[in-house]
Coordinates of C-alpha atoms in Angstrom, one line a residue:
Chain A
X1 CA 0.0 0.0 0.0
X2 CA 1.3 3.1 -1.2
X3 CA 0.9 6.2 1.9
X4 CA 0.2 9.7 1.0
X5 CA 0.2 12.7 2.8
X6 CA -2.8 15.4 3.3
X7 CA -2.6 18.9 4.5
X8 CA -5.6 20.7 4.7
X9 CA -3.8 24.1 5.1
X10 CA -6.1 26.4 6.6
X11 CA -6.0 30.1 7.6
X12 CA -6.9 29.3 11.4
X13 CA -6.2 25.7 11.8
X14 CA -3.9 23.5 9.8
X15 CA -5.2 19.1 9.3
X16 CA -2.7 16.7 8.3
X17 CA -3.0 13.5 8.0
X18 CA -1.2 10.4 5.8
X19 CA -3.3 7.0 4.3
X20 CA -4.8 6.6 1.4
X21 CA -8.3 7.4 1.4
X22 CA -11.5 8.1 4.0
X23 CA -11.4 4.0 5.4
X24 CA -7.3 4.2 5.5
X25 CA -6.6 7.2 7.6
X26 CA -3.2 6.2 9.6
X27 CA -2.8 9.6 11.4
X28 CA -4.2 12.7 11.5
X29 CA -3.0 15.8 13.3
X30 CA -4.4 19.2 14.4
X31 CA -2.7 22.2 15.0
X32 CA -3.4 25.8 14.9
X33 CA -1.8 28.0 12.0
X34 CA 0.6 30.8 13.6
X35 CA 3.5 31.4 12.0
X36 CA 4.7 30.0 8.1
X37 CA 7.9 28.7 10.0
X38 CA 6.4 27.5 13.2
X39 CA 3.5 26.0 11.6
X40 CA 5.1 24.3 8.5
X41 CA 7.7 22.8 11.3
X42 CA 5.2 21.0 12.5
X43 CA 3.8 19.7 9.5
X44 CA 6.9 18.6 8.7
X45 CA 7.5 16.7 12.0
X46 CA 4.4 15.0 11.9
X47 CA 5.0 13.6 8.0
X48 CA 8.6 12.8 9.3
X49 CA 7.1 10.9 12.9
X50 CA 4.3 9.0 10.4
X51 CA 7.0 7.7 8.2
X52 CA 9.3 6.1 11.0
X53 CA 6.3 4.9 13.2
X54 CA 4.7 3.4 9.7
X55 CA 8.3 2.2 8.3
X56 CA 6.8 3.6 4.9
X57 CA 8.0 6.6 2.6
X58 CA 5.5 8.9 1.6
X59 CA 4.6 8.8 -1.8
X60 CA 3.8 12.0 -2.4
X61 CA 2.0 15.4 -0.9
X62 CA -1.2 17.1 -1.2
X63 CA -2.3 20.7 -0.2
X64 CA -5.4 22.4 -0.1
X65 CA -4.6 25.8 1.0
X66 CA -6.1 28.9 2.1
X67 CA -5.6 31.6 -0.3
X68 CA -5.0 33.5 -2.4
X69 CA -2.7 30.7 -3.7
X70 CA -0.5 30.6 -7.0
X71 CA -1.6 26.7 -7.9
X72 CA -0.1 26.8 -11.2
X73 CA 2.8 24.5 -11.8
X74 CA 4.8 26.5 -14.2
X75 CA 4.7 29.8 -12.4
X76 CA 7.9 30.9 -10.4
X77 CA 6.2 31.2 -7.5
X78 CA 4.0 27.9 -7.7
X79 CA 2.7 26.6 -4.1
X80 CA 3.0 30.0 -2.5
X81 CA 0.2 31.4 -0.5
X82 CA 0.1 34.8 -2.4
X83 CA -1.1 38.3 -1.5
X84 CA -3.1 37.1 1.8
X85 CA -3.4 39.7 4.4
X86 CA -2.6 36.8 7.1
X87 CA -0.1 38.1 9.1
X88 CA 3.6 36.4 8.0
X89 CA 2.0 34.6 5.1
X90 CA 2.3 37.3 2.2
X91 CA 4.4 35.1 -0.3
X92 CA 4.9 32.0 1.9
X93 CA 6.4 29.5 -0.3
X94 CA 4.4 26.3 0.9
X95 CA 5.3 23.9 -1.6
X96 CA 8.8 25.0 -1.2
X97 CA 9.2 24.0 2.3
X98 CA 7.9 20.9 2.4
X99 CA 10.1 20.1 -1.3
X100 CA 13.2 21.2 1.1
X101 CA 12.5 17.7 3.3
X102 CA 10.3 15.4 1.2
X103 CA 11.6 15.2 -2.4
X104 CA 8.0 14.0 -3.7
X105 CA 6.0 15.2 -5.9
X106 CA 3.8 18.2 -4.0
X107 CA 0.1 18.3 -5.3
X108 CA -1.0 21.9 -4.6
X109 CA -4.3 23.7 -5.1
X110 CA -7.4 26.0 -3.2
X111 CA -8.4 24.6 -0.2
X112 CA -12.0 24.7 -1.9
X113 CA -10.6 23.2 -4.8
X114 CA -9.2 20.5 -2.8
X115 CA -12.6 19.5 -1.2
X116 CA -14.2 19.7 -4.6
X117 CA -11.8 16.9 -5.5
X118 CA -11.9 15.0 -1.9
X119 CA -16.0 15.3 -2.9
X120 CA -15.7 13.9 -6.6
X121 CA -13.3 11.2 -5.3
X122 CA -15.3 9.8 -2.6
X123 CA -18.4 12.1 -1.9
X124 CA -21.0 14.0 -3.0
X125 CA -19.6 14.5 -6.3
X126 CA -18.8 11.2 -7.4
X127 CA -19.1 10.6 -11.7
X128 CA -19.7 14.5 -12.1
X129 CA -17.9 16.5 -14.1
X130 CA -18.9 20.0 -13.9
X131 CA -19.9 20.8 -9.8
X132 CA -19.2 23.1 -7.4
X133 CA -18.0 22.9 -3.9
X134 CA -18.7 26.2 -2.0
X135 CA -17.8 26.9 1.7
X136 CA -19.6 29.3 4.1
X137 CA -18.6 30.0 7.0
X138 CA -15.6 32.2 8.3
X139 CA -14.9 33.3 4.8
X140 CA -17.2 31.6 1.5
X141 CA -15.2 30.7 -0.9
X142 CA -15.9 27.8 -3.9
X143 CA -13.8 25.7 -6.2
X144 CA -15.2 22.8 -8.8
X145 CA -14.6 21.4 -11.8
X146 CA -15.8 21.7 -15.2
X147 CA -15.3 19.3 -17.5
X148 CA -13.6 17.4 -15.4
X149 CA -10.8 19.6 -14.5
X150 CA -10.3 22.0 -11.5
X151 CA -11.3 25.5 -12.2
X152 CA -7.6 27.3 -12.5
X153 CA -7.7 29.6 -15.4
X154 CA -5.8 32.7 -15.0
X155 CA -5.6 32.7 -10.9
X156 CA -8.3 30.7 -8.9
X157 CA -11.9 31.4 -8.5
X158 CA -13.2 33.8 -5.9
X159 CA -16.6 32.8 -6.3
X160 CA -17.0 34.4 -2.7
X161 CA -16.2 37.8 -4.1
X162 CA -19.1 38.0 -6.7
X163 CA -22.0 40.7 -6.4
X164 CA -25.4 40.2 -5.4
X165 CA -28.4 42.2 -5.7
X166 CA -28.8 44.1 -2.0
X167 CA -32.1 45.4 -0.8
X168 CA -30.5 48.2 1.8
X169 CA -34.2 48.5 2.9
X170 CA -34.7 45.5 4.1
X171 CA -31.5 44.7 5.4
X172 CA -29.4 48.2 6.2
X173 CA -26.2 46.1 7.1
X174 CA -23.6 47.4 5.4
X175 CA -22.1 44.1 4.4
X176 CA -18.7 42.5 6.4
X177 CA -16.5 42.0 3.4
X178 CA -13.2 44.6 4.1
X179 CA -12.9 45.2 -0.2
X180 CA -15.7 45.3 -1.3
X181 CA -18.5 45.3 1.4
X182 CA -22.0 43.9 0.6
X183 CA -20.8 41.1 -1.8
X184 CA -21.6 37.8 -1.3
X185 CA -19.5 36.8 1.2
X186 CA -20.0 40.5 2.5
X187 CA -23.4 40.0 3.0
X188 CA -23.7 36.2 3.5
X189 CA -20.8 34.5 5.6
X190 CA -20.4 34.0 9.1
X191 CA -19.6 37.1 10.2
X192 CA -21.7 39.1 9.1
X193 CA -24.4 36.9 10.4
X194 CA -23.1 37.6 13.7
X195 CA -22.4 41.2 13.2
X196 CA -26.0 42.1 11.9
X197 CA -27.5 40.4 14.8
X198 CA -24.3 40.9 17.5
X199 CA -25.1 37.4 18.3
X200 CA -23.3 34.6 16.5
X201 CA -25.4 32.4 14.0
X202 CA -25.3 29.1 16.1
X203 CA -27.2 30.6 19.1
X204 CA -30.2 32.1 16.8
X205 CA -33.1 30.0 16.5
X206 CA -34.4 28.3 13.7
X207 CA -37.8 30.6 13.5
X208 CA -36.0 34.0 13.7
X209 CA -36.3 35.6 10.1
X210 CA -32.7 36.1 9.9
X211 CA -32.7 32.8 8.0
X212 CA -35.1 33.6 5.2
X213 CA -32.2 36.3 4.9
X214 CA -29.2 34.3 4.8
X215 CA -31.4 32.1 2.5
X216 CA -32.1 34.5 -0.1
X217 CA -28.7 35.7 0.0
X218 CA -27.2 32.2 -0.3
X219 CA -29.8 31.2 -3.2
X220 CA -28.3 34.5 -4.8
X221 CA -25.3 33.4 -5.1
X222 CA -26.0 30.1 -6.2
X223 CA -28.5 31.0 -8.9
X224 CA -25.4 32.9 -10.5
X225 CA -23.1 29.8 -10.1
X226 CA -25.7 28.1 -11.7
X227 CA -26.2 30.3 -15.0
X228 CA -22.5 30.9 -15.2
X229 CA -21.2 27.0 -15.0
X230 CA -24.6 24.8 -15.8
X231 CA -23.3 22.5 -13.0
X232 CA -24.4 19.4 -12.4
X233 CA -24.6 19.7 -8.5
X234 CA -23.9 22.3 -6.1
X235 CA -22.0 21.1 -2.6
X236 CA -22.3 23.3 0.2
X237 CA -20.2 22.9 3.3
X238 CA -18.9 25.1 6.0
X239 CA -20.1 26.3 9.3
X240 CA -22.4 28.0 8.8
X241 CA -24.1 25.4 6.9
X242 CA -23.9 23.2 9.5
X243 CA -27.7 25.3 10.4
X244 CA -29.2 21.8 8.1
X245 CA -32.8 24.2 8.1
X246 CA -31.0 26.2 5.3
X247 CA -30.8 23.6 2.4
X248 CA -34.8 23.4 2.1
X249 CA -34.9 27.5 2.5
X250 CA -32.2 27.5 -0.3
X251 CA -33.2 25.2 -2.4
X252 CA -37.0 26.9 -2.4
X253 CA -35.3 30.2 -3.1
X254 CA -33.2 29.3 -5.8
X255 CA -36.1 27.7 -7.7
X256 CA -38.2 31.1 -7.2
X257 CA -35.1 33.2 -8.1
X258 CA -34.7 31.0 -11.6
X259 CA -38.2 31.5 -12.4
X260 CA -38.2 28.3 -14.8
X261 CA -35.8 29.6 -17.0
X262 CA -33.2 26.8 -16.6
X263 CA -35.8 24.0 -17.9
X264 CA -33.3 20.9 -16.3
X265 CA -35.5 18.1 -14.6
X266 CA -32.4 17.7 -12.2
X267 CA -33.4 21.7 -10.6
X268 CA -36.9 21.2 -11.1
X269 CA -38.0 17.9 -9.8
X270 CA -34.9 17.0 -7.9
X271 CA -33.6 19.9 -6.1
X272 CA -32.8 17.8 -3.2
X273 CA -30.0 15.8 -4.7
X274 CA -29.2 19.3 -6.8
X275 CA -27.7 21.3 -3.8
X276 CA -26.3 19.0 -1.3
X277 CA -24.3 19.0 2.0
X278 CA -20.7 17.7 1.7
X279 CA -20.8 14.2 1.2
X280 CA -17.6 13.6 3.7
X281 CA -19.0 15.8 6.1
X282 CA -16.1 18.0 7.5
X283 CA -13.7 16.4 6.2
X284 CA -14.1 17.2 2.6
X285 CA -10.6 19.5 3.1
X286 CA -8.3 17.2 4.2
X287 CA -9.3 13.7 2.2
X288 CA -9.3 16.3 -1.0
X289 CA -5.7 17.1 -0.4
X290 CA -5.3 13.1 0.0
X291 CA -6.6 12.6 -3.4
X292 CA -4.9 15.8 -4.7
X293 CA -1.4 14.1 -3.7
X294 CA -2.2 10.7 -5.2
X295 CA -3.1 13.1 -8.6
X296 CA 0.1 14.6 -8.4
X297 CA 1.9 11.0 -7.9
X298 CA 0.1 9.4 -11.5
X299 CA 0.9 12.2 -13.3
Chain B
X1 CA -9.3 20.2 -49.4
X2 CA -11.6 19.1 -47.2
X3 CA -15.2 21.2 -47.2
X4 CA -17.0 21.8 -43.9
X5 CA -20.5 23.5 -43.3
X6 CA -21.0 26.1 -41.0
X7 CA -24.7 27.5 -39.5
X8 CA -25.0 30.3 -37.3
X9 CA -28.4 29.8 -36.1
X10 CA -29.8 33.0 -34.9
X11 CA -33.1 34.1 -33.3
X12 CA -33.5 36.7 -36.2
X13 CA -31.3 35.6 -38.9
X14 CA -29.0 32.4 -40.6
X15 CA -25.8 32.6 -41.7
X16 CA -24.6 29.6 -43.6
X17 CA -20.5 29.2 -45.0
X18 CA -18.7 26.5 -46.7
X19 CA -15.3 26.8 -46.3
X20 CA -12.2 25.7 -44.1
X21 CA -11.2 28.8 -42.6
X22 CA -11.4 32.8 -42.9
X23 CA -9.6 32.5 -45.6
X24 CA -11.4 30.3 -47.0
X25 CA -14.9 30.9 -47.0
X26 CA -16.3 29.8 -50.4
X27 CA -19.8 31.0 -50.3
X28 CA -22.2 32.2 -47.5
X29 CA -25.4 33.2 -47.5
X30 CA -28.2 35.3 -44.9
X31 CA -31.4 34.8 -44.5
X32 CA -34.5 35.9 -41.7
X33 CA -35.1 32.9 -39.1
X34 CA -38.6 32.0 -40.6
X35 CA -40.6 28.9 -39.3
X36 CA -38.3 26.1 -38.6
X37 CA -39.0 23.9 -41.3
X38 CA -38.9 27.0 -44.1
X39 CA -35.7 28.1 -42.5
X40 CA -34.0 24.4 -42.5
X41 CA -35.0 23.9 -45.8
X42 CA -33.2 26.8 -47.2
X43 CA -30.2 26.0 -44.7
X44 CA -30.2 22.2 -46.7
X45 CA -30.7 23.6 -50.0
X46 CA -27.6 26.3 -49.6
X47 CA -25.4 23.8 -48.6
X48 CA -26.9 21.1 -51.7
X49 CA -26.7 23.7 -54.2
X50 CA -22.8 24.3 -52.8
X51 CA -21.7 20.7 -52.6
X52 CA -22.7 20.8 -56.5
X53 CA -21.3 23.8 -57.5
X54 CA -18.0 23.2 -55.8
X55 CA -18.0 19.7 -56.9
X56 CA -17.0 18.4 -53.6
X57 CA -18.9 16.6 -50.5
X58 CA -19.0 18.3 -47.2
X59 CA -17.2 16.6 -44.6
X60 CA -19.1 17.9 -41.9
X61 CA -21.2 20.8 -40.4
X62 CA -21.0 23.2 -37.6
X63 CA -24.0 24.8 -36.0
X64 CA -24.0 27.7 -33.6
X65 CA -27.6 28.0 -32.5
X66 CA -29.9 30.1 -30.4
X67 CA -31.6 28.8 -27.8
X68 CA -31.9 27.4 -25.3
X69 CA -30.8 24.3 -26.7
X70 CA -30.0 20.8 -26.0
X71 CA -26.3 19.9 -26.8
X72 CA -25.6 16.5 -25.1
X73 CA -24.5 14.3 -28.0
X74 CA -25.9 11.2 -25.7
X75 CA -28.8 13.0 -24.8
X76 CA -32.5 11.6 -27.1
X77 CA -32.8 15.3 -27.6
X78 CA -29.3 16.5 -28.8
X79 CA -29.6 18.9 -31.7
X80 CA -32.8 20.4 -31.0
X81 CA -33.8 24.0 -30.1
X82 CA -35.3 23.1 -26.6
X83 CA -37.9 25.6 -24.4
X84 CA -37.7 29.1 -26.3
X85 CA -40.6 30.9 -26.5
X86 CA -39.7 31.5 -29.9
X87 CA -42.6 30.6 -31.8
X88 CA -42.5 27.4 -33.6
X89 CA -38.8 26.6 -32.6
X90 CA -39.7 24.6 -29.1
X91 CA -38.4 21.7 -29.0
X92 CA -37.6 22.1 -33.0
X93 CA -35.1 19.1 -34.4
X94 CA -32.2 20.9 -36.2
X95 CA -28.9 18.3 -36.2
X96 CA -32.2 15.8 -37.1
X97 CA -32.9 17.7 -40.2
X98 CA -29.4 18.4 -41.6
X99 CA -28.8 14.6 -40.2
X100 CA -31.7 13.2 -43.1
X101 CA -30.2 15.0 -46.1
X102 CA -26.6 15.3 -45.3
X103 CA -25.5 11.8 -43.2
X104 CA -21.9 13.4 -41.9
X105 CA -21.6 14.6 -39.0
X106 CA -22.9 17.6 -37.3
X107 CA -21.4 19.6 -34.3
X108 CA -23.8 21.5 -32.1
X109 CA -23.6 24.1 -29.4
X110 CA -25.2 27.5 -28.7
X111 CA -24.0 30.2 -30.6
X112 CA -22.1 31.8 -28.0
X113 CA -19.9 28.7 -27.6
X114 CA -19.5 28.5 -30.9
X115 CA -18.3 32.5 -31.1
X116 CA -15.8 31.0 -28.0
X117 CA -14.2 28.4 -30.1
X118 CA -14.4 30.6 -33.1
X119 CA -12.4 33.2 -31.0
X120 CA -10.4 30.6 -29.6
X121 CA -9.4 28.8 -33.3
X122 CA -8.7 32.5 -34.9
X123 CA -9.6 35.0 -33.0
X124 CA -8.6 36.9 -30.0
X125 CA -8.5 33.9 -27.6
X126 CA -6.1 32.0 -29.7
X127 CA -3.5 30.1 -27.4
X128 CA -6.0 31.0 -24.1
X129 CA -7.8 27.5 -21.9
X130 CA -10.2 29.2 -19.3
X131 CA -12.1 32.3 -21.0
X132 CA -15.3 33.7 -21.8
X133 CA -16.9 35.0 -24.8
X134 CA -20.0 37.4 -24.0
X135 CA -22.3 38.8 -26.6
X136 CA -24.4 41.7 -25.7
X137 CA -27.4 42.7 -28.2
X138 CA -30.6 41.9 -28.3
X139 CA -30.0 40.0 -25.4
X140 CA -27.1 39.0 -23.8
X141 CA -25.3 35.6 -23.3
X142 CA -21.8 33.8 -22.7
X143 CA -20.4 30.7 -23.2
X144 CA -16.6 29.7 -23.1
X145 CA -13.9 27.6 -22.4
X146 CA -12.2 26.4 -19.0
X147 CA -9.5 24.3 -19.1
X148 CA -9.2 23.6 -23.0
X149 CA -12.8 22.7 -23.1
X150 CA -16.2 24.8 -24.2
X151 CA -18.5 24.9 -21.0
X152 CA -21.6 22.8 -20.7
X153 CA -22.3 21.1 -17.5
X154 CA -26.0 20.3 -16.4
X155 CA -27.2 22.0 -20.0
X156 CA -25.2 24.9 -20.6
X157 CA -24.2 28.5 -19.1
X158 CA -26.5 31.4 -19.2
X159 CA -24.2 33.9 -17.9
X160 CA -26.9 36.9 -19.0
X161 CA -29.2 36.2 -16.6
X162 CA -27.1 36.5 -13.7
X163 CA -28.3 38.7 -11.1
X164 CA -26.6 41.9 -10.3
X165 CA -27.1 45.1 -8.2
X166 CA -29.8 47.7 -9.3
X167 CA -30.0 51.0 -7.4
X168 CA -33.2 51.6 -7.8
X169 CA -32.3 55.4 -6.9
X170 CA -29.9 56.1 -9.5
X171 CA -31.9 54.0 -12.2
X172 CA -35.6 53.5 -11.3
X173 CA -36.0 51.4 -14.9
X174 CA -37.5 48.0 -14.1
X175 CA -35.5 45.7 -16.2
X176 CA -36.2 44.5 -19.6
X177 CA -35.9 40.6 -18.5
X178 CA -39.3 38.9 -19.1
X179 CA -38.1 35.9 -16.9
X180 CA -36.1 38.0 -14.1
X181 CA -36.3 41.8 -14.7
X182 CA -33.5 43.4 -13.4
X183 CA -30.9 40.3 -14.3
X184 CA -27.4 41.6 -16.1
X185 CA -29.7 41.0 -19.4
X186 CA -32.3 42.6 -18.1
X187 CA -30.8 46.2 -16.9
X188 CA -27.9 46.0 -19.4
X189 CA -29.1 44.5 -22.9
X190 CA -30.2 46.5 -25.6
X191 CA -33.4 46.5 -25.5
X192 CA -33.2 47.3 -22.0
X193 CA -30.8 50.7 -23.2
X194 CA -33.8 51.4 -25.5
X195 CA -37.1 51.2 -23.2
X196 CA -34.6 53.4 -20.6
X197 CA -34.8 56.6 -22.8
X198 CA -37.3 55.5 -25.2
X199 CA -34.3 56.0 -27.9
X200 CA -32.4 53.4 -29.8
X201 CA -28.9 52.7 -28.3
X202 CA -26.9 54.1 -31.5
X203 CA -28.5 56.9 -31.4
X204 CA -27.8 58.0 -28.3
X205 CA -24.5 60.2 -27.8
X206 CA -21.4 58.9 -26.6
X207 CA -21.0 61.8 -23.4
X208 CA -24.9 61.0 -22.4
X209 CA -24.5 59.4 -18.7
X210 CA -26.5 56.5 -19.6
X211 CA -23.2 55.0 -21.2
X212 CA -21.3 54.9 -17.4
X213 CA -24.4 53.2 -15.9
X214 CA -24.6 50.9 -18.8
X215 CA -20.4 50.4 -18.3
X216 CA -21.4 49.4 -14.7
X217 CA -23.9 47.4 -15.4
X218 CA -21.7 45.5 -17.5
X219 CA -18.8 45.5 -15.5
X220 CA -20.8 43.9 -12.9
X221 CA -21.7 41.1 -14.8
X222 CA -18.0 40.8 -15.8
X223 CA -16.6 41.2 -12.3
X224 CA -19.0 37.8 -11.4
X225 CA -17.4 36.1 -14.6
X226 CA -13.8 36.9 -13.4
X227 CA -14.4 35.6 -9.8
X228 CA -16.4 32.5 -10.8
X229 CA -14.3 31.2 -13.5
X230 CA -11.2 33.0 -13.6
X231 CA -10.6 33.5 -17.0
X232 CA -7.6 35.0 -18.3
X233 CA -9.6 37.1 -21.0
X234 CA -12.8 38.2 -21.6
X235 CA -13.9 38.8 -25.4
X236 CA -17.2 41.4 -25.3
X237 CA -19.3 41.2 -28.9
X238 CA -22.4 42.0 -30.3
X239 CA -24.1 44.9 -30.7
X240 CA -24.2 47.3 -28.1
X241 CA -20.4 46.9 -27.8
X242 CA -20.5 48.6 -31.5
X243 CA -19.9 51.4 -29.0
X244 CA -16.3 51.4 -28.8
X245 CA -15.8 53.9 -26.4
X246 CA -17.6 51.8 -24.0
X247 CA -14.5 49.5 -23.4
X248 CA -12.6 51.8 -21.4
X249 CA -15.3 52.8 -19.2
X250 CA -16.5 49.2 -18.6
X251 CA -11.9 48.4 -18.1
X252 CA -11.9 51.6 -15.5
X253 CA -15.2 50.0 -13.8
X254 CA -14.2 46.7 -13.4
X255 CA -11.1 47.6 -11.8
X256 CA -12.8 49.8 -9.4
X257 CA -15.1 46.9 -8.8
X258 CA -12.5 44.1 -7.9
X259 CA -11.0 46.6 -5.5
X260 CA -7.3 44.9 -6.0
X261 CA -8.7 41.6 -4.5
X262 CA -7.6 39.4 -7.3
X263 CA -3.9 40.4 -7.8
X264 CA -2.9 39.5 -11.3
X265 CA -0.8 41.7 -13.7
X266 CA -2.9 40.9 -16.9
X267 CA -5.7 42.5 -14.8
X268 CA -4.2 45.2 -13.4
X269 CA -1.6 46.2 -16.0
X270 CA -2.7 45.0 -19.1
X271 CA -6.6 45.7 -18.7
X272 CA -7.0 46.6 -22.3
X273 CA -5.9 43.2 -23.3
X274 CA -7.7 41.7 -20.8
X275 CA -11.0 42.7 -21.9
X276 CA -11.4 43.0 -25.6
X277 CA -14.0 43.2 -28.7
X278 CA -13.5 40.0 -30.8
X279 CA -10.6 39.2 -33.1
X280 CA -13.1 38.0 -35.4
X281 CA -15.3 40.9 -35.8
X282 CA -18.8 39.8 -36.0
X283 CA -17.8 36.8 -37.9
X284 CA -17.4 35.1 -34.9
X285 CA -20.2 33.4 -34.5
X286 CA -20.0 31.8 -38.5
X287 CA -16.1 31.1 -38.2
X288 CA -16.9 29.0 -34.8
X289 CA -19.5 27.4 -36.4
X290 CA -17.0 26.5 -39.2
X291 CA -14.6 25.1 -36.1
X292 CA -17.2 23.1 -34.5
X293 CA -17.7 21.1 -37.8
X294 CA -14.0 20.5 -38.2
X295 CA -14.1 19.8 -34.5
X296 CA -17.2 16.8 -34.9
X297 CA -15.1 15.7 -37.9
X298 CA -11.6 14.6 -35.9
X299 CA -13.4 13.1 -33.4

């Protein structure tokens, strides 16, 4: 059996863990992300422990990363985290590290990318070829594939960054986002749940309109997904969809917001299985960058 | 040589080529989108009265076509002109009726996929993987490539109906959408430019303000393009982008819009290669239908 190694690279918490899939986890480790040294040390210490204790090289490496992230292999500065405005990780050279002690190949992507892959591999996604993955919580961010491939193109998708219509009368809240303010994630993510009702999402209950908001908001976002990519699913994951009372909300607002104009059976008649929590649960992240290291190691 | 057949099925108007390139096109013709068995019928007998005259069989044809449509080559109903309200073309059977008389065979895709590949084969997205192709006229739509491959998914992309913010204030005009009403088509298609000041688009002067709010509306639609798909250029036809001078505002807009949050030089530096009108012209659409029949014809 060949043992791979995972790094869900995350801006407040890093995963790791080597196997080779969701029933073949060997180890898995925690930690929280602080510094690019400190925190890549570790990382490194746990793949180096796993190895002896397992008696096996590692094959190769996977990282789904917090972003922005240069994932293209022929840039200069492929594998860094880029223009983030994490403290100490502006132009952290990820890949680069870890090259320095394992001399593997070093699969490398968006941490929503990664998911989307961990999700088509062994989840929600599985025989699809154009999906999305979107996260909302902390941040909402989205990755997918079309065609089969990971959506790279000139940079990486910001899907999280896209504008939504914004009734200022019947929400005044400014939007959270610190660029651009009442975008999506602006107006739909974690904090600014918690900011418009100084109360954080998990402790408001179910009945309290606030949800039709979020809702509508959500279903916003995912209407333009859905006329911009024609995907085949939608996967929605992150904390703040952990509130399972949103899907049916969503899924009735998206079909009001389309207005029959996308004439697909699979919206229609079977919106349930159309926009879908993560099929690995929260752990989407970290088996994605497994199966993004055993990419890397066929190619 | 080898003779294809290209058909750049409009909502208003044909156009039918035979030729292998723009270079060489042999003979076109134009003619008003009629019923769908008088407009087929002149569509087969342009193409017969070619094969004879140029003494040579076509290898295979090319359609660009209106739609919605349906084109899944496994799907029962590939090839046919699906739910448009168009009347007489729902659910109308075109790759079945060039299929009878001509038994080669026939690619299929919406017209602005075609344009994309068109662009992509000759035009101003040669050499590019992940871009988009957006036509705004009569109504607005965009298809594209990511990752080498033209954009389908669930059905296909209908990036013009996307839903963008409308400051009721500044511009108390309803939308033009029949479906959605104040969608990207809706506020920033012609016809929407029209019922605004009761004046045709072309005749309005280029310092009249409507041409900033229509350069924002636009730029909003291309800002959600950018952060959904990435794309490392964006080609802007039909014909309200006639107006030349609407490029730079709808470059300056964007730019504003994205706020520095995606940090890439061919954005920020090169903006006026980034978003362009189309190598092609308005030939676009023909030449890509001439591409998709010489594409059907390696496979």
């Amino acid at each position: 059996m060949s043992l791979y190694g995972a790094i869900e690279a995350g801006g407040t918490k890093f995963v790791c863990a080597v196997g080779t899939g969701p029933d073949d986890l060997r180890a898995e480790a925690r930690f929280p992300t602080t510094t690019p040294l400190e925190t890549l040390d570790r990382t490194i210490s746990f793949f180096k422990e796993q190895q002896e204790r397992l008696g096996e090289p590692l094959i190769a490496l996977g990282v789904g990363s917090f972003g922005p992230v240069d994932p293209n292999p022929a840039s200069p500065t492929f594998g860094f985290v880029t223009t983030t405005p994490k403290p100490g990780w502006a132009n952290a050279d990820v890949v680069g590290a870890l090259r320095k002690v394992f001399p593997i190949p070093v699969g490398f992507d968006t941490d929503v990318n990664a998911a989307a892959l961990g999700e088509h591999r062994w989840g929600a996604a599985q025989g699809l070829d154009t999906f999305i993955y979107l996260t909302i919580g902390t941040g909402l961010g989205g990755g997918g594939m079309v065609g089969g491939r990971l959506i790279h193109g000139l940079v990486h998708p910001e899907m999280g960054h896209i504008r939504i219509p914004h009734d200022w009368a019947a929400d005044p809240f400014p939007g959270a986002c610190p660029y651009h303010g009442d975008c999506f994630e602006g107006l739909a993510a974690g904090p600014a749940l918690e900011r418009r009702l100084q109360q954080r999402g998990e402790t408001v209950p179910e009945n309290h309109p606030v949800w039709a908001l979020e809702a509508h908001y959500i279903a916003l976002g995912l209407v333009n997904l859905i006329l911009t990519l024609s995907p085949e699913r939608l996967i929605l994951g992150g904390g703040v969809m952990q509130q399972a009372h949103l899907f049916p909300l969503v899924r009735q607002e998206v079909l009001i917001l389309l207005a029959g104009y996308v004439q697909a059976a699979e919206i229609l008649n079977n919106c349930e299985r159309y926009i879908v929590p993560p099929g690995l649960g929260g752990r989407s992240g970290v088996l994605g960058a497994l199966a993004l290291a055993q990419m890397v190691a066929r190619e």
